[in-house]
PDB file of C-alpha atoms in Angstrom:
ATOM      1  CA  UNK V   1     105.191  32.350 210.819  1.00 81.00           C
ATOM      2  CA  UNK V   2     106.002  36.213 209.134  1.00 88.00           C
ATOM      3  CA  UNK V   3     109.686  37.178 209.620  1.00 92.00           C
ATOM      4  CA  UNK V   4     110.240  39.132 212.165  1.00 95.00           C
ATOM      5  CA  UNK V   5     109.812  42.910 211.338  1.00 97.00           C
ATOM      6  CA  UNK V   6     112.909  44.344 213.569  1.00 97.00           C
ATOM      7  CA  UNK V   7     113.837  47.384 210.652  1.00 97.00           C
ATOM      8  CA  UNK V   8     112.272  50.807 210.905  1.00 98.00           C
ATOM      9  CA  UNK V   9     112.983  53.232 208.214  1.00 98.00           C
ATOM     10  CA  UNK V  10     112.278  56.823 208.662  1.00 97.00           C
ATOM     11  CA  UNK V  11     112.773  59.375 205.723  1.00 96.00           C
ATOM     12  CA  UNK V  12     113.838  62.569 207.015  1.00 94.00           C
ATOM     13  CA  UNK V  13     115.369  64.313 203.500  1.00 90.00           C
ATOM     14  CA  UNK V  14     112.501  66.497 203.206  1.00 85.00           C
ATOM     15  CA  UNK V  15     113.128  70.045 202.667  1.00 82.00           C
ATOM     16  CA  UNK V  16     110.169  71.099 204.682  1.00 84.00           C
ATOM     17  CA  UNK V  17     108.949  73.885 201.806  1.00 85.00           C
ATOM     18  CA  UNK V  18     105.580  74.190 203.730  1.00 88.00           C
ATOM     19  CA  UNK V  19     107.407  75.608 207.266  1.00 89.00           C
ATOM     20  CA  UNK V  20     109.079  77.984 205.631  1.00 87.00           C
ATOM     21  CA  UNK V  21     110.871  80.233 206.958  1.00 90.00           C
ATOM     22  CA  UNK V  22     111.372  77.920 210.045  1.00 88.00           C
ATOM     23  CA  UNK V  23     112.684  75.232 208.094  1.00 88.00           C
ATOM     24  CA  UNK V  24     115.713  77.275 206.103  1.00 88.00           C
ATOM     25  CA  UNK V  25     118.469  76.004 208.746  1.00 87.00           C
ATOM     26  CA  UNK V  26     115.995  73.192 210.701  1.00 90.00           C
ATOM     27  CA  UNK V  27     114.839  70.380 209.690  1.00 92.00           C
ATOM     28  CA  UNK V  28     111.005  70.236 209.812  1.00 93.00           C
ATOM     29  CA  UNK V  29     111.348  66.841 211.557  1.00 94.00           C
ATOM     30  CA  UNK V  30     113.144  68.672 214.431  1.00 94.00           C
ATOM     31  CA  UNK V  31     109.739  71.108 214.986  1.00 95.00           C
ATOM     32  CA  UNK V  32     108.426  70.113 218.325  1.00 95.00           C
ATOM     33  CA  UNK V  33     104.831  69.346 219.316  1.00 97.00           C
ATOM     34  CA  UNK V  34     104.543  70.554 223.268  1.00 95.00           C
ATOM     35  CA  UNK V  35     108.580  69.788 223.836  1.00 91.00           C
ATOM     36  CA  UNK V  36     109.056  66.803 221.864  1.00 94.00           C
ATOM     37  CA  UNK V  37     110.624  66.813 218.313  1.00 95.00           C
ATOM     38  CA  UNK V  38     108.390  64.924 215.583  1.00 97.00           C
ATOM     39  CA  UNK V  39     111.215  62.429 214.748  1.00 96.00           C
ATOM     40  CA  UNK V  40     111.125  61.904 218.321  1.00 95.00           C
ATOM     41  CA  UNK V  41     107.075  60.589 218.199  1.00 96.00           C
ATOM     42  CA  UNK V  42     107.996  58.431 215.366  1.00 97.00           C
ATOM     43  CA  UNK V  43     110.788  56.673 216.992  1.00 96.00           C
ATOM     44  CA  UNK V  44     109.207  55.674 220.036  1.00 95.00           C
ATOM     45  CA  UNK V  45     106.267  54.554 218.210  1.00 97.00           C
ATOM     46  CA  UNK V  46     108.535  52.471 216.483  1.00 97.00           C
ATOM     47  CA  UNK V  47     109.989  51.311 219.667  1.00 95.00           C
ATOM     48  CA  UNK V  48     107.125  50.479 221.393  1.00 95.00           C
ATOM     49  CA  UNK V  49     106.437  48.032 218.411  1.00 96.00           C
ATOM     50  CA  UNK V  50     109.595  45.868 218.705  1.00 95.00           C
ATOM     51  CA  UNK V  51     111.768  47.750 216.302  1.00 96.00           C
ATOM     52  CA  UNK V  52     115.651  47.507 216.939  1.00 95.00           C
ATOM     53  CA  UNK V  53     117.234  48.968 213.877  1.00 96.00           C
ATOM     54  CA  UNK V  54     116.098  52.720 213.195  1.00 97.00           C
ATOM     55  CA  UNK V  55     117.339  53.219 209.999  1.00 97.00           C
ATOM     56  CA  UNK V  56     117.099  57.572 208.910  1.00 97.00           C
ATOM     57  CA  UNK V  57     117.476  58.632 204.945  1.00 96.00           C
ATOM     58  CA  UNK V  58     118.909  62.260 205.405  1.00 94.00           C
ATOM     59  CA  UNK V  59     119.541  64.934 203.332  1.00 88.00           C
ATOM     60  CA  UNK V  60     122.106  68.169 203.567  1.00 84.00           C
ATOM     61  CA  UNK V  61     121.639  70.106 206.630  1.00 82.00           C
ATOM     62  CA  UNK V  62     119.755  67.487 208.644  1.00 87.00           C
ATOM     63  CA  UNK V  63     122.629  66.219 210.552  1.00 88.00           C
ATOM     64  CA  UNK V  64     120.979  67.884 213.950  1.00 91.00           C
ATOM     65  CA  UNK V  65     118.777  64.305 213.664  1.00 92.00           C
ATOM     66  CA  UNK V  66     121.777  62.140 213.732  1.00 90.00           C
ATOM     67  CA  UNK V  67     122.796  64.564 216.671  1.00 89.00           C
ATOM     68  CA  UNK V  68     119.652  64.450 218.277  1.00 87.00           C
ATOM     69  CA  UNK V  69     119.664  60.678 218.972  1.00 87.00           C
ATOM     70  CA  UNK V  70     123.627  60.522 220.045  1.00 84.00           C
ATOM     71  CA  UNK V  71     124.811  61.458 223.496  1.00 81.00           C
ATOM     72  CA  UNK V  72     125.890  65.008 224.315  1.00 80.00           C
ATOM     73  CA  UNK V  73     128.406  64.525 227.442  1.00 81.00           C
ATOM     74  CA  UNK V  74     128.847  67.958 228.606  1.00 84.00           C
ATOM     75  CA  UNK V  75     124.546  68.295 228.968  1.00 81.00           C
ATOM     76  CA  UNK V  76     124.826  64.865 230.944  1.00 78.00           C
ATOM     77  CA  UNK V  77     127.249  66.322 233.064  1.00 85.00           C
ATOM     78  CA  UNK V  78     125.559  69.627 233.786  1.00 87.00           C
ATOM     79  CA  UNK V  79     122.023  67.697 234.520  1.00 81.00           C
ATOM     80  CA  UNK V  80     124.068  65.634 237.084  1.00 80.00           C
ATOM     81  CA  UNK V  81     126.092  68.035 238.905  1.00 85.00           C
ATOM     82  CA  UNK V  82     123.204  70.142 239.112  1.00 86.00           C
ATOM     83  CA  UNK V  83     120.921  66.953 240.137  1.00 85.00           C
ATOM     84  CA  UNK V  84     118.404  67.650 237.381  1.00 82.00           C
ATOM     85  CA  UNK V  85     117.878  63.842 237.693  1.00 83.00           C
ATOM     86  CA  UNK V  86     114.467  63.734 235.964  1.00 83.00           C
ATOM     87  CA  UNK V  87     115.801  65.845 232.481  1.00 79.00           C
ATOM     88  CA  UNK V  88     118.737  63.314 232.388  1.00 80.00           C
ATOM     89  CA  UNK V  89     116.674  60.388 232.742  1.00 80.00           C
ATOM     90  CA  UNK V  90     114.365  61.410 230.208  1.00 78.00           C
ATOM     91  CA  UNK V  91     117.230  62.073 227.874  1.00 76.00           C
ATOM     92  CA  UNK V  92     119.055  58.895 228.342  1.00 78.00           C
ATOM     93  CA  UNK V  93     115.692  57.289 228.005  1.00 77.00           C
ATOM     94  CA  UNK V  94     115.272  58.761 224.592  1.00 72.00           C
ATOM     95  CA  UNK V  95     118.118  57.007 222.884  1.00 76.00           C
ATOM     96  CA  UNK V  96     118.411  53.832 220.663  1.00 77.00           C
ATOM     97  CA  UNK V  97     121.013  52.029 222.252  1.00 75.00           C
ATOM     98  CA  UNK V  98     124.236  51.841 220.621  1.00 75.00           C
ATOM     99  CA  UNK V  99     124.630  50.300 217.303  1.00 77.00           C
ATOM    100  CA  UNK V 100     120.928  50.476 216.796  1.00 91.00           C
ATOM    101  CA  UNK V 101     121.158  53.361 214.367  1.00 94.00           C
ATOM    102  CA  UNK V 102     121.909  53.917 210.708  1.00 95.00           C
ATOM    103  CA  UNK V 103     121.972  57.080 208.321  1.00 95.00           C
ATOM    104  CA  UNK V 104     122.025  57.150 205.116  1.00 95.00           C
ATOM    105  CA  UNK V 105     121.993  59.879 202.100  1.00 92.00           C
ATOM    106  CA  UNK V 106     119.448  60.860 199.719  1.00 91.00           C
ATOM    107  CA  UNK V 107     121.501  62.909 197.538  1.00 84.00           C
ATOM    108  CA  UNK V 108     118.484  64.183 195.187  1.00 83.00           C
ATOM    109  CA  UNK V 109     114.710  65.047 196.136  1.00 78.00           C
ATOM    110  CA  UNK V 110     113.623  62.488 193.914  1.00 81.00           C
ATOM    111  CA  UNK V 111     110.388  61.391 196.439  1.00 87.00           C
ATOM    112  CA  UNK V 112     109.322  58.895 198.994  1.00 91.00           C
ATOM    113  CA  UNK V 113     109.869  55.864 196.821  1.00 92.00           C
ATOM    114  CA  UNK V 114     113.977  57.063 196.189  1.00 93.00           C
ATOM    115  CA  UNK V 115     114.044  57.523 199.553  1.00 94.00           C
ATOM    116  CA  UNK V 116     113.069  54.039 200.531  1.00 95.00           C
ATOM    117  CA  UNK V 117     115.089  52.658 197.713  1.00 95.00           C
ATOM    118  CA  UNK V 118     118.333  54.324 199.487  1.00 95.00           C
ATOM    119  CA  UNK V 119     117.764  52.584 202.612  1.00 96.00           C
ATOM    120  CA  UNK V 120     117.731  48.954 200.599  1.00 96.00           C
ATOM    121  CA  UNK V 121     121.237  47.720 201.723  1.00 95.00           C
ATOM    122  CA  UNK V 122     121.012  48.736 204.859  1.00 96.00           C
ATOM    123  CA  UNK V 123     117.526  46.572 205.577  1.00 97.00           C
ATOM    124  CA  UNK V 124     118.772  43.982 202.989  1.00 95.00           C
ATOM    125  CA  UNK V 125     116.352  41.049 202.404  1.00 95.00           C
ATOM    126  CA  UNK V 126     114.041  41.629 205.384  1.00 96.00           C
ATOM    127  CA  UNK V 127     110.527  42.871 205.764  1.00 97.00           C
ATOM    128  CA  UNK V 128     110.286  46.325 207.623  1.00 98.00           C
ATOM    129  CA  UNK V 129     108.933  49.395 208.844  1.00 98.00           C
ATOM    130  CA  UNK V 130     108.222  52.691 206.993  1.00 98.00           C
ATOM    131  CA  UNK V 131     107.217  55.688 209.238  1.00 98.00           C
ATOM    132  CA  UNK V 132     106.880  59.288 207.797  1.00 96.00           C
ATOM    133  CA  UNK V 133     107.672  61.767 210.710  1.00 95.00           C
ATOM    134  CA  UNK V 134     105.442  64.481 209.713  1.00 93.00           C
ATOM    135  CA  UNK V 135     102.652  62.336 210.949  1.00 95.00           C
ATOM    136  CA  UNK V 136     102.183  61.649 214.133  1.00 96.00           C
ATOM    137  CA  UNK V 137      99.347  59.487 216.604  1.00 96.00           C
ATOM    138  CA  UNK V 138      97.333  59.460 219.289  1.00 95.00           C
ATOM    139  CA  UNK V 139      97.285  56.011 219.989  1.00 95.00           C
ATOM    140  CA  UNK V 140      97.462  53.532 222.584  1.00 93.00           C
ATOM    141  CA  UNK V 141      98.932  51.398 222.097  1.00 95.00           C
ATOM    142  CA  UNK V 142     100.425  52.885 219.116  1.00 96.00           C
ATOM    143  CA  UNK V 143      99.884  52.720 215.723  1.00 97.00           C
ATOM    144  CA  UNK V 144     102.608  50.359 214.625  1.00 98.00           C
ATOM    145  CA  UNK V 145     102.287  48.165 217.356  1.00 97.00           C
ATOM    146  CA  UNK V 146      98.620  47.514 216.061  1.00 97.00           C
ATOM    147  CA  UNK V 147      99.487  46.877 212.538  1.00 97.00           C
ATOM    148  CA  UNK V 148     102.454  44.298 213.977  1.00 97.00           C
ATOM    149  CA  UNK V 149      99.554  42.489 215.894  1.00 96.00           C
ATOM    150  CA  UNK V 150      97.890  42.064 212.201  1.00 96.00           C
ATOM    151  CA  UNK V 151     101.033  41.071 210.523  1.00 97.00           C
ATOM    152  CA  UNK V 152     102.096  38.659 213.093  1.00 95.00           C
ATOM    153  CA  UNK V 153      98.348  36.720 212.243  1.00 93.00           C
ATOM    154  CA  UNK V 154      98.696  37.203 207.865  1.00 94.00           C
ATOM    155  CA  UNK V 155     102.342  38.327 207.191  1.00 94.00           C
ATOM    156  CA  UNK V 156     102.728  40.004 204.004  1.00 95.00           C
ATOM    157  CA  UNK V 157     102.392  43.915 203.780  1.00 97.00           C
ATOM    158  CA  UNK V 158     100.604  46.011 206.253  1.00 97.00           C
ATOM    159  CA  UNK V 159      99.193  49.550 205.712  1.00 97.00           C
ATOM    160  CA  UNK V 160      97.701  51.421 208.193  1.00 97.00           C
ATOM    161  CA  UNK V 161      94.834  53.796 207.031  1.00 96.00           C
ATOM    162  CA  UNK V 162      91.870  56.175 209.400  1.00 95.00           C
ATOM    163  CA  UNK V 163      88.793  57.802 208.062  1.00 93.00           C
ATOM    164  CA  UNK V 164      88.516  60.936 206.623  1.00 92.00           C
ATOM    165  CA  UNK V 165      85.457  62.927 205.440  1.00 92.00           C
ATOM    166  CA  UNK V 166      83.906  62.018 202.236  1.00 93.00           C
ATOM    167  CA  UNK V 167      84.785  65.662 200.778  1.00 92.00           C
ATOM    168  CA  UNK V 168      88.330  65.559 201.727  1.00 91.00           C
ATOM    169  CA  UNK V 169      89.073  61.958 199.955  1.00 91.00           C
ATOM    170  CA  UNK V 170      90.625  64.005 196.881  1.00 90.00           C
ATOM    171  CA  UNK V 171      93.451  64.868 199.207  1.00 88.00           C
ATOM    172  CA  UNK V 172      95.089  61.053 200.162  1.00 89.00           C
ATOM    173  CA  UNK V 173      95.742  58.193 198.256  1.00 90.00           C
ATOM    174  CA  UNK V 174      92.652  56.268 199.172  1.00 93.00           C
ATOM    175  CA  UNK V 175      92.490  52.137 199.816  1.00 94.00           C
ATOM    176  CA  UNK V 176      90.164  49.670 197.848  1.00 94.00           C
ATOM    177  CA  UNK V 177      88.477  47.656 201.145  1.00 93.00           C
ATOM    178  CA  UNK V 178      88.001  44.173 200.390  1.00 93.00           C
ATOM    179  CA  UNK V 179      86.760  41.383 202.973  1.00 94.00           C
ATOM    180  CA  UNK V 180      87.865  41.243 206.766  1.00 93.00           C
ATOM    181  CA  UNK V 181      87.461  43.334 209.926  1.00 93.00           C
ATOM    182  CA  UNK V 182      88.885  46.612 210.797  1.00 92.00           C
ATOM    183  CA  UNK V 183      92.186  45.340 212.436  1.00 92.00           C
ATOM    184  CA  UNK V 184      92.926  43.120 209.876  1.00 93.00           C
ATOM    185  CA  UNK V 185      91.241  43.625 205.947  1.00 96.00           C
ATOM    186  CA  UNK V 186      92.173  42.863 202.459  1.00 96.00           C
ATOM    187  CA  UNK V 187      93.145  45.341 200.376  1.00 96.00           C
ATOM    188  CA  UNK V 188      92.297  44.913 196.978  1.00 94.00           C
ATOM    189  CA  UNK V 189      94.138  48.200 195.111  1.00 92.00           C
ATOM    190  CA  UNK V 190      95.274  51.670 196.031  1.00 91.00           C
ATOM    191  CA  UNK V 191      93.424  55.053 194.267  1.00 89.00           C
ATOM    192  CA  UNK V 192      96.187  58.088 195.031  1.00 86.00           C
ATOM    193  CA  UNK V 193      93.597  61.599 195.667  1.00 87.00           C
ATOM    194  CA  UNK V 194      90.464  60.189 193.835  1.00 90.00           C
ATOM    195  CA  UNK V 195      87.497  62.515 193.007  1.00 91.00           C
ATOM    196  CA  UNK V 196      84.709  62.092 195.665  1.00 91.00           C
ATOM    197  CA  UNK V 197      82.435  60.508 193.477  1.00 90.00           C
ATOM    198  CA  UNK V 198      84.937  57.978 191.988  1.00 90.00           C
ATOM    199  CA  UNK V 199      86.701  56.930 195.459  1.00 93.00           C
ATOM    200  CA  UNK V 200      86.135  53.184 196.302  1.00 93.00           C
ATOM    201  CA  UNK V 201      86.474  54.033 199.929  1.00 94.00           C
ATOM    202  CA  UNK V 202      87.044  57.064 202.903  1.00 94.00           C
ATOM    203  CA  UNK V 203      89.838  55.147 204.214  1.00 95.00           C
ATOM    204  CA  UNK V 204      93.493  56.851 203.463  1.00 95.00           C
ATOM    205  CA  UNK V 205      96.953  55.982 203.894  1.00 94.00           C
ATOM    206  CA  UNK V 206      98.162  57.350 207.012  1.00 92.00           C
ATOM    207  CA  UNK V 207     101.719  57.380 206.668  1.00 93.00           C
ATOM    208  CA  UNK V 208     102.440  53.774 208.190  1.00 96.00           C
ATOM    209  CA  UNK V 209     103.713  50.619 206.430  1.00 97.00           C
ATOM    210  CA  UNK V 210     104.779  47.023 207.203  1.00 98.00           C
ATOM    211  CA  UNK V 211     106.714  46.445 203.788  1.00 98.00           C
ATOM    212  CA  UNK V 212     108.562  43.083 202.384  1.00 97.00           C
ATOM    213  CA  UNK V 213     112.117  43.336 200.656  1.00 97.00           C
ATOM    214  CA  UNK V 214     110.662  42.662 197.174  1.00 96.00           C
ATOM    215  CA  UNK V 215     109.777  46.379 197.140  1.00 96.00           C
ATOM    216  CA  UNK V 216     113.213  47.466 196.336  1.00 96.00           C
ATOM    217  CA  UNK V 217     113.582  45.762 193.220  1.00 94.00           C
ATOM    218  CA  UNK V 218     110.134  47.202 192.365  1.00 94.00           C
ATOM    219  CA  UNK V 219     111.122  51.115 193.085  1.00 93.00           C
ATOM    220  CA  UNK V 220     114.639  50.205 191.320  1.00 91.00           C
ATOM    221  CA  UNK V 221     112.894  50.084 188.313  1.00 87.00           C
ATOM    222  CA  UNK V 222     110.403  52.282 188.609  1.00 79.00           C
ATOM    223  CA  UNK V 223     109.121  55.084 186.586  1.00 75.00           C
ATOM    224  CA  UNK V 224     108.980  58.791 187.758  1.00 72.00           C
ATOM    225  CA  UNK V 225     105.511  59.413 188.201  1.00 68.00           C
ATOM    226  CA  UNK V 226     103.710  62.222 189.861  1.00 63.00           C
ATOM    227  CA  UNK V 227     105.500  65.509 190.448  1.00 65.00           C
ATOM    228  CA  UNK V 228     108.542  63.822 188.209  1.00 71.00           C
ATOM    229  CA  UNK V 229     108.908  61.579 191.704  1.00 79.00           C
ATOM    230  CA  UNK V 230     109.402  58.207 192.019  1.00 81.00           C
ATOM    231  CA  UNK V 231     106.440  57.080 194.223  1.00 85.00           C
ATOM    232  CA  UNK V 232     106.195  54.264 196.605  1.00 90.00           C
ATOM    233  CA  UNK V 233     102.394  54.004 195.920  1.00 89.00           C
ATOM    234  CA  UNK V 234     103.044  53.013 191.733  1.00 89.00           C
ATOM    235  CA  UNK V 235     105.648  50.268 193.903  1.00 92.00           C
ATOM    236  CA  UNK V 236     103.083  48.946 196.161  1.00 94.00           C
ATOM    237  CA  UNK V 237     100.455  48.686 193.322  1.00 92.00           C
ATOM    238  CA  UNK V 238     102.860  46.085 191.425  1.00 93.00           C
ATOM    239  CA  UNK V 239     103.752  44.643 194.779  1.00 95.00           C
ATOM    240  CA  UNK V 240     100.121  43.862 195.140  1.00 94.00           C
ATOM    241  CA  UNK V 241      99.654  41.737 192.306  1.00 93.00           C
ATOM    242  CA  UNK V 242     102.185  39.240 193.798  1.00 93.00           C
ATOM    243  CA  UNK V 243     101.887  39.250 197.265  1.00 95.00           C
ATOM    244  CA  UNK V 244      98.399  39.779 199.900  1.00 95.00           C
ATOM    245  CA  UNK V 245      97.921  43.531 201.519  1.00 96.00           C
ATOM    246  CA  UNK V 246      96.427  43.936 204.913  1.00 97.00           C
ATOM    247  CA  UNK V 247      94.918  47.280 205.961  1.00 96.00           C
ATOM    248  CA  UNK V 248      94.068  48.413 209.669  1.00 97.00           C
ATOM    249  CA  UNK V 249      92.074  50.732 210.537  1.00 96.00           C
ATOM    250  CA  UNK V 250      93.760  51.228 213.727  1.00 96.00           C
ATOM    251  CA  UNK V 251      92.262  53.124 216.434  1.00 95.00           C
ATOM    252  CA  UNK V 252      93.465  56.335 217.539  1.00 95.00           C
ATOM    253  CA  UNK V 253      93.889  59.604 215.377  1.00 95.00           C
ATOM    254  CA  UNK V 254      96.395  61.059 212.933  1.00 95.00           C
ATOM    255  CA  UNK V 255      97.986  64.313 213.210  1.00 96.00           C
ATOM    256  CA  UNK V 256      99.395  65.627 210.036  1.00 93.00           C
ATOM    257  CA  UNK V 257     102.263  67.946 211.229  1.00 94.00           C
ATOM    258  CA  UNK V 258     103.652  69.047 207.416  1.00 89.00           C
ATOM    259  CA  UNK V 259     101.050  70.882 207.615  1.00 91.00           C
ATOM    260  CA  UNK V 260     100.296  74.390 209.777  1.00 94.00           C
ATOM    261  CA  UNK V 261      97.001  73.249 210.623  1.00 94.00           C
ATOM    262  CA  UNK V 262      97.850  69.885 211.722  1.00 94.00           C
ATOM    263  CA  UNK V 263     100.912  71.035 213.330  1.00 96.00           C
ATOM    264  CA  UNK V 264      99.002  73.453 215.643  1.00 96.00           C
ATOM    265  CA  UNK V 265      96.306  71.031 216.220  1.00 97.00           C
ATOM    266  CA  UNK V 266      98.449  68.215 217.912  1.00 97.00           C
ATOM    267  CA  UNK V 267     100.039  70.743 219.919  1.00 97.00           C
ATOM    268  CA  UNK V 268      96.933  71.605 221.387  1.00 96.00           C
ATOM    269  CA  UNK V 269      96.116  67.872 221.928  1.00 96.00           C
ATOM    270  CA  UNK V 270      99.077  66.669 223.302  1.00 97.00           C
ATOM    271  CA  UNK V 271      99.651  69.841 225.636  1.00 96.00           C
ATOM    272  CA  UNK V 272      95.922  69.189 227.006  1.00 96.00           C
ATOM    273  CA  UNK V 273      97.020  65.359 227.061  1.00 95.00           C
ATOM    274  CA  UNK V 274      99.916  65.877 229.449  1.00 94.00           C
ATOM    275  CA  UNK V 275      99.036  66.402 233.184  1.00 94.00           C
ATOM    276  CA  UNK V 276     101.699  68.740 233.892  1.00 93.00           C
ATOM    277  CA  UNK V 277     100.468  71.576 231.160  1.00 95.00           C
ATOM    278  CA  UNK V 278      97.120  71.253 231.140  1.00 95.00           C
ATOM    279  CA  UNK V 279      96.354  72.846 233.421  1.00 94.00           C
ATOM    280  CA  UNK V 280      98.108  75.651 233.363  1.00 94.00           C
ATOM    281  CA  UNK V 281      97.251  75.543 229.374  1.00 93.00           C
ATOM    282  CA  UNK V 282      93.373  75.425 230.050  1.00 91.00           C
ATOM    283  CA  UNK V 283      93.526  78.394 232.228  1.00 90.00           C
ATOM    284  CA  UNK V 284      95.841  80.499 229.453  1.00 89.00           C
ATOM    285  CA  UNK V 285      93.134  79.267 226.882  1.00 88.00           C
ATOM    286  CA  UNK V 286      90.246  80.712 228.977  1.00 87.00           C
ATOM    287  CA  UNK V 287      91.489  83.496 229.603  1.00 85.00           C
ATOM    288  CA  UNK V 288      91.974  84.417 226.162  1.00 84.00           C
ATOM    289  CA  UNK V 289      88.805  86.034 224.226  1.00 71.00           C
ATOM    290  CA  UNK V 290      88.197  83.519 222.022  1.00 68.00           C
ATOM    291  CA  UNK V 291      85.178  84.226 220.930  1.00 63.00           C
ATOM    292  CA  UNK V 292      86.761  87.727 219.164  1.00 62.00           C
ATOM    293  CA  UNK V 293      89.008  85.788 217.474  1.00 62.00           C
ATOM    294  CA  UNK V 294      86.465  83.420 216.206  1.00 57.00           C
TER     295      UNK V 294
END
C-alpha cells in the first residue's frame, strides 16, 4: 500500500503581475470568485481529499492568507450577539483546525519549483499534495479526491490533466499518454507549450499533483530553466525516469483564475451554480442588452 498522502502544499508567493492594479496591496490568491477567496477553493478541495497538513509558501505582503485561515474574535463575537448564526458557522467551518497549518517564506521569485523546494522540511520524507490556487474546479467530487482514488490503486506520482483544444496546446505543458484508462494512465514524458503539430497529446497539466519526497533532492539541484526559474516540470521529468507517473483525466472543468478571462468566467459559473444568486443573477443578466455588447 502508497503512504498515506496527508500534506498539501499551496504556493501563494506570487506577485499576481497579471491583476494589476488589484494585486499592488492584495494578494491575487485573496480575489474572490462569487464571495469566496481562491485560496479558499483550493483548501477545501484539499480537504475534501483527506489532507490534514496545509502547508502555504508566502511571500512579502501576503500575510492577509495566514490571517484569513486564523480566528478573528471580535467578528465571532459580533456574528453572535447579533445572532448572525449562519455567517459564523460558515466561518468557523472554514478553518483548518488548530495546528493543521504551516507558512513558510519564499524570499526570491525564483518559480514554482523554489517554491516547492521551500516547503521540503516542513513535508519531510512524505509523499504530498501540490495545489496552485489560481486554478480552481468544478468538480464533484473534487479534483484531488479523484487523483487520491488513483494513487491509492498505483502509488507513485499523480498528475491531474483536462482537455484543451488542439490550437491552444502551445499554451500548457502537455502530457505524453501511454496505456490505461482515463482515471488512471501512464504517463510516459511531459512536453511544456509544444507546437500543435509536434504535441504528443491535448491533455495539459492542470495545476494538480500527488508528488513523492524524492522531488526535493531533484529541484535542490536543479538548473534555472525557463524565464531564469527553477521549474518543477525539468524536476518531474528526472523524477520520471525512476519512479511510474499516473495521469487522470478527472472529470469536471478547470477554471484558470490568473487570468482575466478565466477569472470572470468562474464567477459566472459558480454564481449561476449557487441557488441563492442565481436567480437573482439570471434576471440581472437578462435584463442587460447583451446582444449590443456582443
Amino acid at each position: 500500500m502508497p503512504k498515506r498522502v496527508r500534506t498539501a502544499v499551496f504556493p501563494v508567493a506570487g506577485l499576481g503581475t497579471r491583476f494589476l492594479p488589484a494585486t499592488k496591496a492584495m494578494p491575487k490568491e485573496m480575489l474572490t470568485v462569487v464571495d469566496r477567496p481562491l485560496i479558499q477553493y483550493a483548501v477545501d478541495e484539499a480537504r475534501e481529499a483527506g489532507i490534514e497538513h496545509f502547508v502555504f509558501v508566502t511571500g512579502r505582503n501576503k500575510g492577509v492568507i495566514e490571517d484569513h485561515f486564523d480566528r478573528q474574535f471580535e467578528l465571532e463575537a459580533t456574528l453572535e450577539a447579533r445572532g448572525k448564526t449562519p455567517a459564523l458557522d460558515e466561518l468557523r467551518k472554514d478553518l483548518p483546525s488548530a495546528g493543521r497549518t504551516s507558512f513558510t517564506r519564499q524570499q526570491e521569485p525564483l518559480g514554482l519549483g523554489h517554491a516547492v523546494w521551500c516547503a521540503r522540511d516542513i513535508v519531510g520524507d512524505q509523499p504530498f499534495a501540490l495545489l496552485l490556487p489560481d486554478m480552481i474546479f468544478r468538480a464533484k467530487p473534487g479534483v484531488l479526491r479523484q487523483m487520491m482514488d488513483a494513487y491509492e490503486e498505483t502509488g507513485g506520482n499523480v498528475i491531474g490533466v483536462e482537455e484543451c483544444a488542439w490550437e491552444d496546446v502551445s499554451s500548457y505543458g502537455i502530457v505524453v499518454r501511454g496505456e490505461g484508462e482515463d482515471k488512471g494512465f501512464r504517463i510516459d514524458g511531459m512536453v511544456e507549450k509544444p507546437k500543435r503539430d509536434e504535441a504528443p497529446s491535448n491533455l495539459f497539466i492542470s495545476g494538480r499533483y500527488i508528488l513523492q519526497p524524492e522531488i526535493f533532492s531533484l529541484l535542490a539541484e536543479q538548473t534555472k530553466g525557463a524565464g531564469g526559474e527553477i521549474q518543477i516540470t525539468d524536476a518531474m521529468q528526472t523524477l520520471m525516469q525512476r519512479q511510474p507517473f499516473t495521469g487522470v483525466k478527472y472529470e469536471g472543468k478547470v477554471f484558470d483564475c490568473g487570468s482575466k478571462l478565466g477569472f470572470l468566467t468562474a464567477n459566472v459559473v459558480f454564481a449561476l451554480d449557487r441557488d441563492d444568486i442565481r436567480p437573482g443573477f439570471l434576471k440581472e443578466l437578462r435584463q442587460l442588452d447583451l446582444d449590443e455588447q456582443l
